[in-house]
CSV table of C-alpha atoms and ligand atoms in Angstrom, one decimal:
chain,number,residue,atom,x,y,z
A,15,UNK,CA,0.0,0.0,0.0
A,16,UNK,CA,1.4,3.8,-0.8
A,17,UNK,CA,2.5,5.7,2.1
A,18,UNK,CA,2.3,2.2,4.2
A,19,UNK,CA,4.9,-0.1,4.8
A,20,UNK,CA,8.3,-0.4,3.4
A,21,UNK,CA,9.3,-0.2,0.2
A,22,UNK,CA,10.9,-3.5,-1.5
A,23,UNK,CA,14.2,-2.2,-2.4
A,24,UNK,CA,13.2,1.5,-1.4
A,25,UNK,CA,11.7,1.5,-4.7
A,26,UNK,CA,8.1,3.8,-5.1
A,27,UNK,CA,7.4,2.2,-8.5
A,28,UNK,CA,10.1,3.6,-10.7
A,29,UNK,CA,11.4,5.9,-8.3
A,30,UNK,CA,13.3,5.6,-5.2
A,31,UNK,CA,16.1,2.2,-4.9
A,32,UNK,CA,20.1,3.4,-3.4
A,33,UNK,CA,22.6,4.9,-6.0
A,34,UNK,CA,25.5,5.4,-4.0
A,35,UNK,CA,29.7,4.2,-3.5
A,36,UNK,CA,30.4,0.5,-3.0
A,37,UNK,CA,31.7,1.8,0.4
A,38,UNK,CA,28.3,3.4,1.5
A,39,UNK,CA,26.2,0.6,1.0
A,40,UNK,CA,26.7,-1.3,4.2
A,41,UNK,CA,25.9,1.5,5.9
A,42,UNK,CA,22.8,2.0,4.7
A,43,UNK,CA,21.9,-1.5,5.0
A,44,UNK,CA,22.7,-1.2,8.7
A,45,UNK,CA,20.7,1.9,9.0
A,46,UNK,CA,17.6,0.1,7.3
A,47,UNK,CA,18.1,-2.7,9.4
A,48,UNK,CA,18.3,-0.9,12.6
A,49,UNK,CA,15.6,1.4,11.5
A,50,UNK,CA,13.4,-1.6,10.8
A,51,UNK,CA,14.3,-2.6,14.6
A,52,UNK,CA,13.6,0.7,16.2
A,53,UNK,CA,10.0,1.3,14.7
A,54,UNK,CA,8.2,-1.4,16.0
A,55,UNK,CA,10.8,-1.2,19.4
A,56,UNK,CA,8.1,0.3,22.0
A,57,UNK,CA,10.7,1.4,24.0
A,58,UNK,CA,12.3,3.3,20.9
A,59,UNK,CA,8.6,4.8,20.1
A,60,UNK,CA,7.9,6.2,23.5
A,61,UNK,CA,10.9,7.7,24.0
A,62,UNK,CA,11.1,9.4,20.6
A,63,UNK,CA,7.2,10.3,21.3
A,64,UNK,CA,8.1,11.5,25.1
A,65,UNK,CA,10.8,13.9,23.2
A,66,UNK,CA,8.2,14.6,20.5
A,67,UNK,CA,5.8,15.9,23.4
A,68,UNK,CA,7.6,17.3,26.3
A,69,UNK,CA,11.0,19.1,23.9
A,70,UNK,CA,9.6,19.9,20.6
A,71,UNK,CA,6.0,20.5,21.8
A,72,UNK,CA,4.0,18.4,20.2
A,73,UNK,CA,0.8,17.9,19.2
A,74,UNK,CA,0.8,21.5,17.3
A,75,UNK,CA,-2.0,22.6,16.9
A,76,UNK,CA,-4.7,22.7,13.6
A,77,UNK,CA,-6.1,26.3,13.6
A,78,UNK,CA,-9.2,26.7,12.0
A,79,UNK,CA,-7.8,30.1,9.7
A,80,UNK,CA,-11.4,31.8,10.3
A,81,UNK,CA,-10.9,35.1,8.5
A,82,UNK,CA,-9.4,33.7,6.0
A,83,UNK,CA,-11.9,30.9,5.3
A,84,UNK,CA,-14.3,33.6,5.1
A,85,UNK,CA,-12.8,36.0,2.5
A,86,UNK,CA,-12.2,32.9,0.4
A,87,UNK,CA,-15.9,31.0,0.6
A,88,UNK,CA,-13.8,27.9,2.0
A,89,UNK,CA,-12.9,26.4,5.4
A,90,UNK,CA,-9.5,26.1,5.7
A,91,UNK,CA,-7.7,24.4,8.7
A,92,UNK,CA,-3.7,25.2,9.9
A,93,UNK,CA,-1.8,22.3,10.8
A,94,UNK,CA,0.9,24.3,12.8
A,95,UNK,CA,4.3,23.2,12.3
A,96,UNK,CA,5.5,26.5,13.2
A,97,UNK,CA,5.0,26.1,16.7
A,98,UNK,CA,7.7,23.2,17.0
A,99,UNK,CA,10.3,23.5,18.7
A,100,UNK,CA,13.2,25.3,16.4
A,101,UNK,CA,10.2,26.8,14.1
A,102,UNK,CA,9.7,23.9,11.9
A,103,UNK,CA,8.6,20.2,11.3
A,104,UNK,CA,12.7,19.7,10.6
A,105,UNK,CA,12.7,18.7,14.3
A,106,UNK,CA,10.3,15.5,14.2
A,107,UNK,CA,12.6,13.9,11.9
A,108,UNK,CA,15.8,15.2,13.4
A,109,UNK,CA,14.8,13.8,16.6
A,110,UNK,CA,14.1,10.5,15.3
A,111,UNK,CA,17.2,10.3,13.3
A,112,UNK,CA,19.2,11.6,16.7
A,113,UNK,CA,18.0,8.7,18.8
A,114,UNK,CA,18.7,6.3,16.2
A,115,UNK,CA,22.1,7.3,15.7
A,116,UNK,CA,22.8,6.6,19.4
A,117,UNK,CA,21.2,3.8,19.2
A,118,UNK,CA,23.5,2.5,16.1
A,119,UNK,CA,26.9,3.8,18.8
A,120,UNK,CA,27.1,6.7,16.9
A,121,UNK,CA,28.9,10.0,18.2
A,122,UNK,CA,28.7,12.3,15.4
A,123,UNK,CA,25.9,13.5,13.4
A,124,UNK,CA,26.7,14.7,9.8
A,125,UNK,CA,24.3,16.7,8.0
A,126,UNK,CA,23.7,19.1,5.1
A,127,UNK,CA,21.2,22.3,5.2
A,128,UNK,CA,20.1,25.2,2.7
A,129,UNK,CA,18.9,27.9,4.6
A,130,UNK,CA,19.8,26.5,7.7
A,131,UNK,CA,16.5,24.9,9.2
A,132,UNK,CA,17.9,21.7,9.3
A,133,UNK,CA,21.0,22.8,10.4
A,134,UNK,CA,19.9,24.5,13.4
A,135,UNK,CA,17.3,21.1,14.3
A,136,UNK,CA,20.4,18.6,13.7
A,137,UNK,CA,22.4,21.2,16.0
A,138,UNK,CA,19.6,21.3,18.6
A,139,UNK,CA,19.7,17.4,18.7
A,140,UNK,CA,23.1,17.0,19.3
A,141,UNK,CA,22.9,18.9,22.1
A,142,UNK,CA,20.2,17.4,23.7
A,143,UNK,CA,22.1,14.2,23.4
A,144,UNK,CA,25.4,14.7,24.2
A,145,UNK,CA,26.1,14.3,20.0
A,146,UNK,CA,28.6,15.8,18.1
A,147,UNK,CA,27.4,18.0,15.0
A,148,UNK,CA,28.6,19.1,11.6
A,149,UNK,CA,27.3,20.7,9.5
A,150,UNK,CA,27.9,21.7,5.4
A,151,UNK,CA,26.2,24.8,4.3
A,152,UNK,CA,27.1,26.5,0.5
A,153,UNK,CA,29.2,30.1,1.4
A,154,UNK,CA,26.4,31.7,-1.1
A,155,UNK,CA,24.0,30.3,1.5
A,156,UNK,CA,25.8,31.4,4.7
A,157,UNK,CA,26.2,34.6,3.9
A,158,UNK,CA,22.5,34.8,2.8
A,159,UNK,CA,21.3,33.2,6.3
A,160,UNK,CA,24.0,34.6,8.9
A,161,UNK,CA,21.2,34.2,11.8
A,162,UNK,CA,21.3,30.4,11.5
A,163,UNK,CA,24.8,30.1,11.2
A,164,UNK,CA,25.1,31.7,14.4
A,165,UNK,CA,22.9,30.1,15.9
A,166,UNK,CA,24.2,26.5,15.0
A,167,UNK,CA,27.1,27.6,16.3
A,168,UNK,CA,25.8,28.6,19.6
A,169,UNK,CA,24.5,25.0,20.1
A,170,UNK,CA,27.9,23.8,19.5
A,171,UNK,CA,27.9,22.6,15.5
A,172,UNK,CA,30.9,23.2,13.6
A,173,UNK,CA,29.4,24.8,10.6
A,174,UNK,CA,31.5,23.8,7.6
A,175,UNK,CA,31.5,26.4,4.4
A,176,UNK,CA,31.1,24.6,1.0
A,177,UNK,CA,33.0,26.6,-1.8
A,178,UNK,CA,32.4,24.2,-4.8
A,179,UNK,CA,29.8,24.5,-7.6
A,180,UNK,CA,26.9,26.7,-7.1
A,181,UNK,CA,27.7,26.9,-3.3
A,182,UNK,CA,24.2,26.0,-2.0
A,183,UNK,CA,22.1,23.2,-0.5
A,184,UNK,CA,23.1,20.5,-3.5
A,185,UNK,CA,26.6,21.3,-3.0
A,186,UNK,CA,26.4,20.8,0.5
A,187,UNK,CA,24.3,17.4,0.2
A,188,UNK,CA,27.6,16.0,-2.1
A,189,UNK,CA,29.6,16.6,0.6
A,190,UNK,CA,27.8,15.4,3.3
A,191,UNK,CA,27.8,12.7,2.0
A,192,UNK,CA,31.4,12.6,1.3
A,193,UNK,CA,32.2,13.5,4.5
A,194,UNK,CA,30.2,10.5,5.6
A,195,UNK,CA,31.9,8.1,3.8
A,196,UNK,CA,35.3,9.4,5.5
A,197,UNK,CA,33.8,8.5,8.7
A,198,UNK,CA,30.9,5.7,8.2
A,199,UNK,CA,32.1,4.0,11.5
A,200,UNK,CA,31.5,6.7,14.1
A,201,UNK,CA,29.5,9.5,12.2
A,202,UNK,CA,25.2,9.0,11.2
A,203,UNK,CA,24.8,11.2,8.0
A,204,UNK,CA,21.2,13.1,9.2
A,205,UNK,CA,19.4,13.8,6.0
A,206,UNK,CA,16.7,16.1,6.0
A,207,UNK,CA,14.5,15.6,3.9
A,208,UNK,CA,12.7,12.9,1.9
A,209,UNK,CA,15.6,12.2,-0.9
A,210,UNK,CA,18.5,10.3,-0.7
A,211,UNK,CA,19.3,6.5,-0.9
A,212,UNK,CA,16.6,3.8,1.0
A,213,UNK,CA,16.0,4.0,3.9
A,214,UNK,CA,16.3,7.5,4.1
A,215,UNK,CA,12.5,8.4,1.9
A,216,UNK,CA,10.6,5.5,3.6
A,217,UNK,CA,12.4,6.8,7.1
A,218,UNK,CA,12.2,10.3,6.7
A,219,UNK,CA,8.4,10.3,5.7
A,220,UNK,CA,7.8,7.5,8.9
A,221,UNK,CA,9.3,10.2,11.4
A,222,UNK,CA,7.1,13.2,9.5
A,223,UNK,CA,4.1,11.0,9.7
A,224,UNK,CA,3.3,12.3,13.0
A,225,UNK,CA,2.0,15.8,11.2
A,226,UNK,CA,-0.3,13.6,9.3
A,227,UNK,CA,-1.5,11.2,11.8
A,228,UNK,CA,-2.4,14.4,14.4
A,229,UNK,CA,-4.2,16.7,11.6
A,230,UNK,CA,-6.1,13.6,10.4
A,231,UNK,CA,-8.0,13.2,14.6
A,232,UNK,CA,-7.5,17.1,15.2
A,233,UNK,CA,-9.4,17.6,11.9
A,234,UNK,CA,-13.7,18.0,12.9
A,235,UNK,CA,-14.0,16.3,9.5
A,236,UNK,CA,-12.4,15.0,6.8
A,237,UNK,CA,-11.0,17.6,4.1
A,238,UNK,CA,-11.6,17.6,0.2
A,239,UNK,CA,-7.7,18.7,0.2
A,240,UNK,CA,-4.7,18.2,1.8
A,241,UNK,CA,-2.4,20.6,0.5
A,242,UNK,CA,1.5,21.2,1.8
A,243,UNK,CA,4.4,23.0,-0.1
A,244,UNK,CA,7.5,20.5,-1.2
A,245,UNK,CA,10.7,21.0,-1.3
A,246,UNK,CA,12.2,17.5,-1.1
A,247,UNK,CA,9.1,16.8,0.1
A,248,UNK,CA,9.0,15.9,4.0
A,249,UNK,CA,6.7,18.2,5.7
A,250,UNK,CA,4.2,16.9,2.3
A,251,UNK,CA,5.0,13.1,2.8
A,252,UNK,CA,4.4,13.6,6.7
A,253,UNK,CA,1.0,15.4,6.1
A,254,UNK,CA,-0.1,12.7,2.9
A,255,UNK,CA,0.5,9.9,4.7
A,256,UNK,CA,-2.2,10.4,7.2
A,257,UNK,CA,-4.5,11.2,4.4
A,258,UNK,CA,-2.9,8.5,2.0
A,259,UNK,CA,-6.3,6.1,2.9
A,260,UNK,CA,-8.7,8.6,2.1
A,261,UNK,CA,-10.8,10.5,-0.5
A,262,UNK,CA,-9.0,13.6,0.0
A,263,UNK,CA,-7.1,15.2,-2.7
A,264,UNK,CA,-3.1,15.6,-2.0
A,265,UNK,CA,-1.7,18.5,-3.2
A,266,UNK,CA,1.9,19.4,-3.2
A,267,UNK,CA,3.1,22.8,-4.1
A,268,UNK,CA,6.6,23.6,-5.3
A,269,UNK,CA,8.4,26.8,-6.3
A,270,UNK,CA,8.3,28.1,-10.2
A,271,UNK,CA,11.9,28.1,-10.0
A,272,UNK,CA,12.7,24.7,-8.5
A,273,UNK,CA,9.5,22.7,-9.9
A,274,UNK,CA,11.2,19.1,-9.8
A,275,UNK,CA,8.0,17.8,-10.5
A,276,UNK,CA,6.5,20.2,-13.1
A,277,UNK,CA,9.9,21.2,-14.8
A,278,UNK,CA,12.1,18.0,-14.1
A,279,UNK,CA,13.1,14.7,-16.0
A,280,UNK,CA,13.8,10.9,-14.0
A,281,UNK,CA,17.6,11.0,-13.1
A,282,UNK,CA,19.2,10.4,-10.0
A,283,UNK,CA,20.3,13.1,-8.0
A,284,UNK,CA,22.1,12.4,-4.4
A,285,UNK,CA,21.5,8.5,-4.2
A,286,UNK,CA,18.1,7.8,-5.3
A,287,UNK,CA,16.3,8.1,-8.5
A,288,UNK,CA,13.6,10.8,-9.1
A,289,UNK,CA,12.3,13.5,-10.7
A,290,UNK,CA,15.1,16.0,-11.3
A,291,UNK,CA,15.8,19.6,-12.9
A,292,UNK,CA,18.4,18.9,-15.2
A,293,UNK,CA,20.1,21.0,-18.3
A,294,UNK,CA,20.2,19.8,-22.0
A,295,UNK,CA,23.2,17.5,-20.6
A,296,UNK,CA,21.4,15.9,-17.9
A,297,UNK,CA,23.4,17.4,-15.0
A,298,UNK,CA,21.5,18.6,-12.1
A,299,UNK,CA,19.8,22.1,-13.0
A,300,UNK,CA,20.4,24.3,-10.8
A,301,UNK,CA,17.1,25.6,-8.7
A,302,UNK,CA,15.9,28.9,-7.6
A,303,UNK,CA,13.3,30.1,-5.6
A,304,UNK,CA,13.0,33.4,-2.9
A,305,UNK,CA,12.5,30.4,0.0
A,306,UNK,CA,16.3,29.0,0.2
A,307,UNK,CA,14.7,25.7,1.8
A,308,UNK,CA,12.8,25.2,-1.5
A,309,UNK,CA,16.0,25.7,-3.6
A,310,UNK,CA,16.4,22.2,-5.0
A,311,UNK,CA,16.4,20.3,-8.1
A,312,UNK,CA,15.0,17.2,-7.0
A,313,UNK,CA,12.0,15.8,-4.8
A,314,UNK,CA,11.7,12.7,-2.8
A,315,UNK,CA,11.0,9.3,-4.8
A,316,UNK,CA,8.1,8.7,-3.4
A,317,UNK,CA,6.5,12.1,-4.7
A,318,UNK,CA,7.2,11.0,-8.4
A,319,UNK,CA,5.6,7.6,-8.0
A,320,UNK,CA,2.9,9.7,-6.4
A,321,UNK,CA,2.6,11.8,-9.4
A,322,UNK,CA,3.3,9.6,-12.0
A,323,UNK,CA,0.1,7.2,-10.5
A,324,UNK,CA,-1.7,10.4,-9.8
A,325,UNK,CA,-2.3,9.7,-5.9
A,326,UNK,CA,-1.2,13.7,-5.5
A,327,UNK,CA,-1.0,16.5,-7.8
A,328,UNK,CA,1.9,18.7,-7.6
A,329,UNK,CA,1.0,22.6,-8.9
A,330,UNK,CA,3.6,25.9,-8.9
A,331,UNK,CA,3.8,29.0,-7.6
A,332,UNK,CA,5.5,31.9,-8.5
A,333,UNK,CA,7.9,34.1,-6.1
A,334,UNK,CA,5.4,37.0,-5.8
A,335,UNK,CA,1.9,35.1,-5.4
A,336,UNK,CA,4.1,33.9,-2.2
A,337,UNK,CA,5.1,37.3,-0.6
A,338,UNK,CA,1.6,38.4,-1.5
A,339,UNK,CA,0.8,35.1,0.6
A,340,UNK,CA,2.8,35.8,3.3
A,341,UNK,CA,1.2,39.4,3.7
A,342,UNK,CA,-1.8,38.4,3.6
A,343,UNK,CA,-2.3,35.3,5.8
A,344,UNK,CA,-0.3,37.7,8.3
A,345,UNK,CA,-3.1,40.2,8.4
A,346,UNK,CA,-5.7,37.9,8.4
A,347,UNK,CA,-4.8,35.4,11.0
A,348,UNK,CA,-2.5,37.2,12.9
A,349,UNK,CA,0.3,34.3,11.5
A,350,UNK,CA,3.7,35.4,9.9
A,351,UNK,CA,4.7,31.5,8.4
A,352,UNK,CA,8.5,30.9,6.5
A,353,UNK,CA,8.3,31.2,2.6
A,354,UNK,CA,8.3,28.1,2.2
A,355,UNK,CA,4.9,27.6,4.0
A,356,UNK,CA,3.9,30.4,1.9
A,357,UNK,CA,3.8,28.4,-1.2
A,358,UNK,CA,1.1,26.5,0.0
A,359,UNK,CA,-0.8,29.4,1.0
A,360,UNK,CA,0.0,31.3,-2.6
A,361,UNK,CA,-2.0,28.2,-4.3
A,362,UNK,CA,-4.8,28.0,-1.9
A,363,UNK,CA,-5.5,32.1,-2.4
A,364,UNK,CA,-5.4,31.3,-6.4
A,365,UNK,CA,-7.3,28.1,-6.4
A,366,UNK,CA,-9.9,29.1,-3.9
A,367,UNK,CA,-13.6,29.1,-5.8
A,368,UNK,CA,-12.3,27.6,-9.3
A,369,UNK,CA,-12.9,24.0,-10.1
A,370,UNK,CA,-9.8,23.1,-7.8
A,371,UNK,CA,-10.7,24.5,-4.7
A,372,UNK,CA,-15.1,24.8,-5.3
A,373,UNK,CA,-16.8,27.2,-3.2
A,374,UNK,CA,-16.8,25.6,0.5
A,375,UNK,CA,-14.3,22.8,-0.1
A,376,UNK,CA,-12.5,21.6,3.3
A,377,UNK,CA,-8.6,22.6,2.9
A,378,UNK,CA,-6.5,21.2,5.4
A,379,UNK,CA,-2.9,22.8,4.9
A,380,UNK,CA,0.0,22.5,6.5
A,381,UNK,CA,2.2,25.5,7.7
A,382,UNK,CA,5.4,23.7,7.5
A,383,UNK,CA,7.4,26.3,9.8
A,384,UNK,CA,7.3,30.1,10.7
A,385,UNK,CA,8.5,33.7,9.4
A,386,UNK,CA,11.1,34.6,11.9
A,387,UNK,CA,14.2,33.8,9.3
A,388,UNK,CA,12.9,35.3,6.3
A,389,UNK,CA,12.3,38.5,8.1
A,390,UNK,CA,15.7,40.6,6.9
A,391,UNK,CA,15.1,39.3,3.5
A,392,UNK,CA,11.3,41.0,2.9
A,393,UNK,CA,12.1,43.9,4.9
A,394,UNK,CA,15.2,44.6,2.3
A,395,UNK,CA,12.1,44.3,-0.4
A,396,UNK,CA,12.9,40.9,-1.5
A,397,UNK,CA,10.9,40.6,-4.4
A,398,UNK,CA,10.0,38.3,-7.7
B,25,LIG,C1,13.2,22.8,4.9
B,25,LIG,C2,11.8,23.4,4.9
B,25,LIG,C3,10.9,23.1,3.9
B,25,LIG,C4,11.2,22.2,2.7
B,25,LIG,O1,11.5,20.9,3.1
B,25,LIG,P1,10.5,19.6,2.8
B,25,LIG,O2,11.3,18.5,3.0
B,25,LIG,O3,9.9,19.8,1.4
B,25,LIG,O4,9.4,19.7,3.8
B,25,LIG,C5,9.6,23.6,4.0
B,25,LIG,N1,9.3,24.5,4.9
B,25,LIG,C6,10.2,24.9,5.9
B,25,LIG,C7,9.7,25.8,7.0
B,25,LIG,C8,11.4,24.3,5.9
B,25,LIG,O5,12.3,24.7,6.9
């Protein structure tokens, strides 16, 4: 079943399977193994759900956007990722990934991050479990996101500068993963998102599924759609798969200028194979989009099989329909949400009352984190 149990292989129909070195593959056999282990481990789940509930603050809440709802002849419902701990849904995963790597004997988490989300939630975790963290970020994006640099640092991360290529999030994610392979005994590589070799989708989307599972009993009834913006593709996944079993529509919106889905090809991109941006050569395209976590080429496996079976639709928004979005769910709900979030919001203002999003459909969206980080950039006027 989609969005269920494990994938044979880590294949999602075409998609999905572990591209990577001779040298990593034992490792990620051991992670799937011990991953395997851990989920149906009761002691494993309650801890990670104790965590969940008394650090990151869990359940958010789902806010019925009332204002909103009424300007736009629909009822739309907030699942509130922006209210976890660190301002995003990064942490349910990070957590998860965190225990398991103790778990495994490890002492040093590895991970990659864009505009520093994940950095900060892999840095957060280390801390809370005596971990050591490091960190690759592209220079262009350090010196676009100084705030979470800093503040990675504060939790004790060595933050590591990527020179190489186009200096952001899929130059960082290369070496990661090199870095990784220099130290597979004692280091867990802490992906963030969706992508990457099996187990990481299957895992990554298990440890999101909390957002899903929550909206789906917080929710008074169910919703026609289930719309979340994708980067990769976690905070989506997470929200889907508590919907996977239903009637409800999946919607997953990505940026104009980093539409994997709408504007990719199948290639593999950072161990797995998906749908990717690529140029006339088929390298990896670079992607660009005013929300630096949305700034890349590819999207988890399981969203192309997904699409390609037509379980979820994926749809595009352009830079300015999102700071219009951000504006305007700000003034109505008293809510300023991360760009990212923001996509999802863009589509929902644009959809609402055309075949879509009919007059008084039930919208269930997910507000993957908040505004605080994107502050400096609107306020210098960043535009389309
Ligand atoms: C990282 C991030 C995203 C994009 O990642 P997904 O894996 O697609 O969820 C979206 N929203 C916020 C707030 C983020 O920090």
């Amino acid at each position: 079943m989609i969005l269920m149990a494990e994938p044979a292989a880590g294949r999602f129909g075409d998609f999905g399977g572990r591209y990577v070195p001779e040298s990593l593959v034992p490792a990620c056999a051991e992670l799937a193994a011990a991953f395997r282990d851990a989920w149906t481990d009761k002691t494993f789940r309650d801890e990670l759900d104790e965590l969940l509930a008394v650090y990151a603050g869990r359940p958010t809440p789902l806010t019925p956007a009332r204002r909103l709802s009424a300007e736009l002849g629909i009822t739309l419902w907030l699942k509130r990722e922006d209210l976890a701990h660190t301002g995003s849904h990064k942490i349910n995963n990070v957590l998860g990934q965190a225990l398991l790597a103790r778990r495994l004997g490890r002492t040093r988490l590895i991970a990659e991050t864009g505009a520093g989300q994940h950095g900060v939630a892999t840095a957060t975790a280390a801390a809370l479990l005596g971990l050591s963290a490091t960190i690759y970020m592209g220079s262009r994006d350090i010196e676009r996101q100084r705030l979470n640099v800093f503040r990675m640092e504060m939790l004790g991360a060595e933050v590591v500068p990527v020179t190489g290529g186009s200096r952001t999030l899929k130059d960082a994610t290369n070496e990661a993963m090199r870095a990784w392979v220099a130290d597979v005994d004692s280091s867990h590589f802490l992906l963030g998102s969706v992508g990457g070799p099996h187990p990481y989708p299957w895992m990554v989307r298990e440890f999101q599924r909390v957002i899903g599972t929550e909206a789906r009993a917080q929710a008074p009834s169910l919703p026609d759609a289930v719309v979340a913006c994708v980067g990769g593709g976690s905070n989506a996944a997470g929200t889907f798969a508590g919907f996977a079993d239903t009637t409800a529509r999946l919607i997953g919106v990505e940026a104009s200028g980093g539409a994997a889905m709408t504007g990719g090809a199948p290639g593999v991109v950072h161990g797995t194979r998906s749908m990717v941006l690529q140029d006339a050569e088929g390298q990896v395209a670079e992607a660009s989009s005013i929300a630096a976590g949305l700034d890349y080429p590819g999207i988890g496996p399981e969203h192309a099989h997904l699409g390609a079976i037509g379980r979820a639709s994926y749809r595009t928004v352009t830079d300015a329909e999102v700071v219009t979005a951000i504006h305007r769910l700000a003034r109505a709900e008293g809510i300023i949400c991360a760009l990212e979030s923001a996509h999802a919001v863009a589509w929902v203002l644009r959809e609402a009352g055309t075949p879509l999003l009919p007059a008084g459909s039930k919208v269930l969206l997910t507000l993957s984190g908040r505004g605080d980080k994107d502050m400096v950039a609107l306020s210098e006027g960043a535009e389309a």
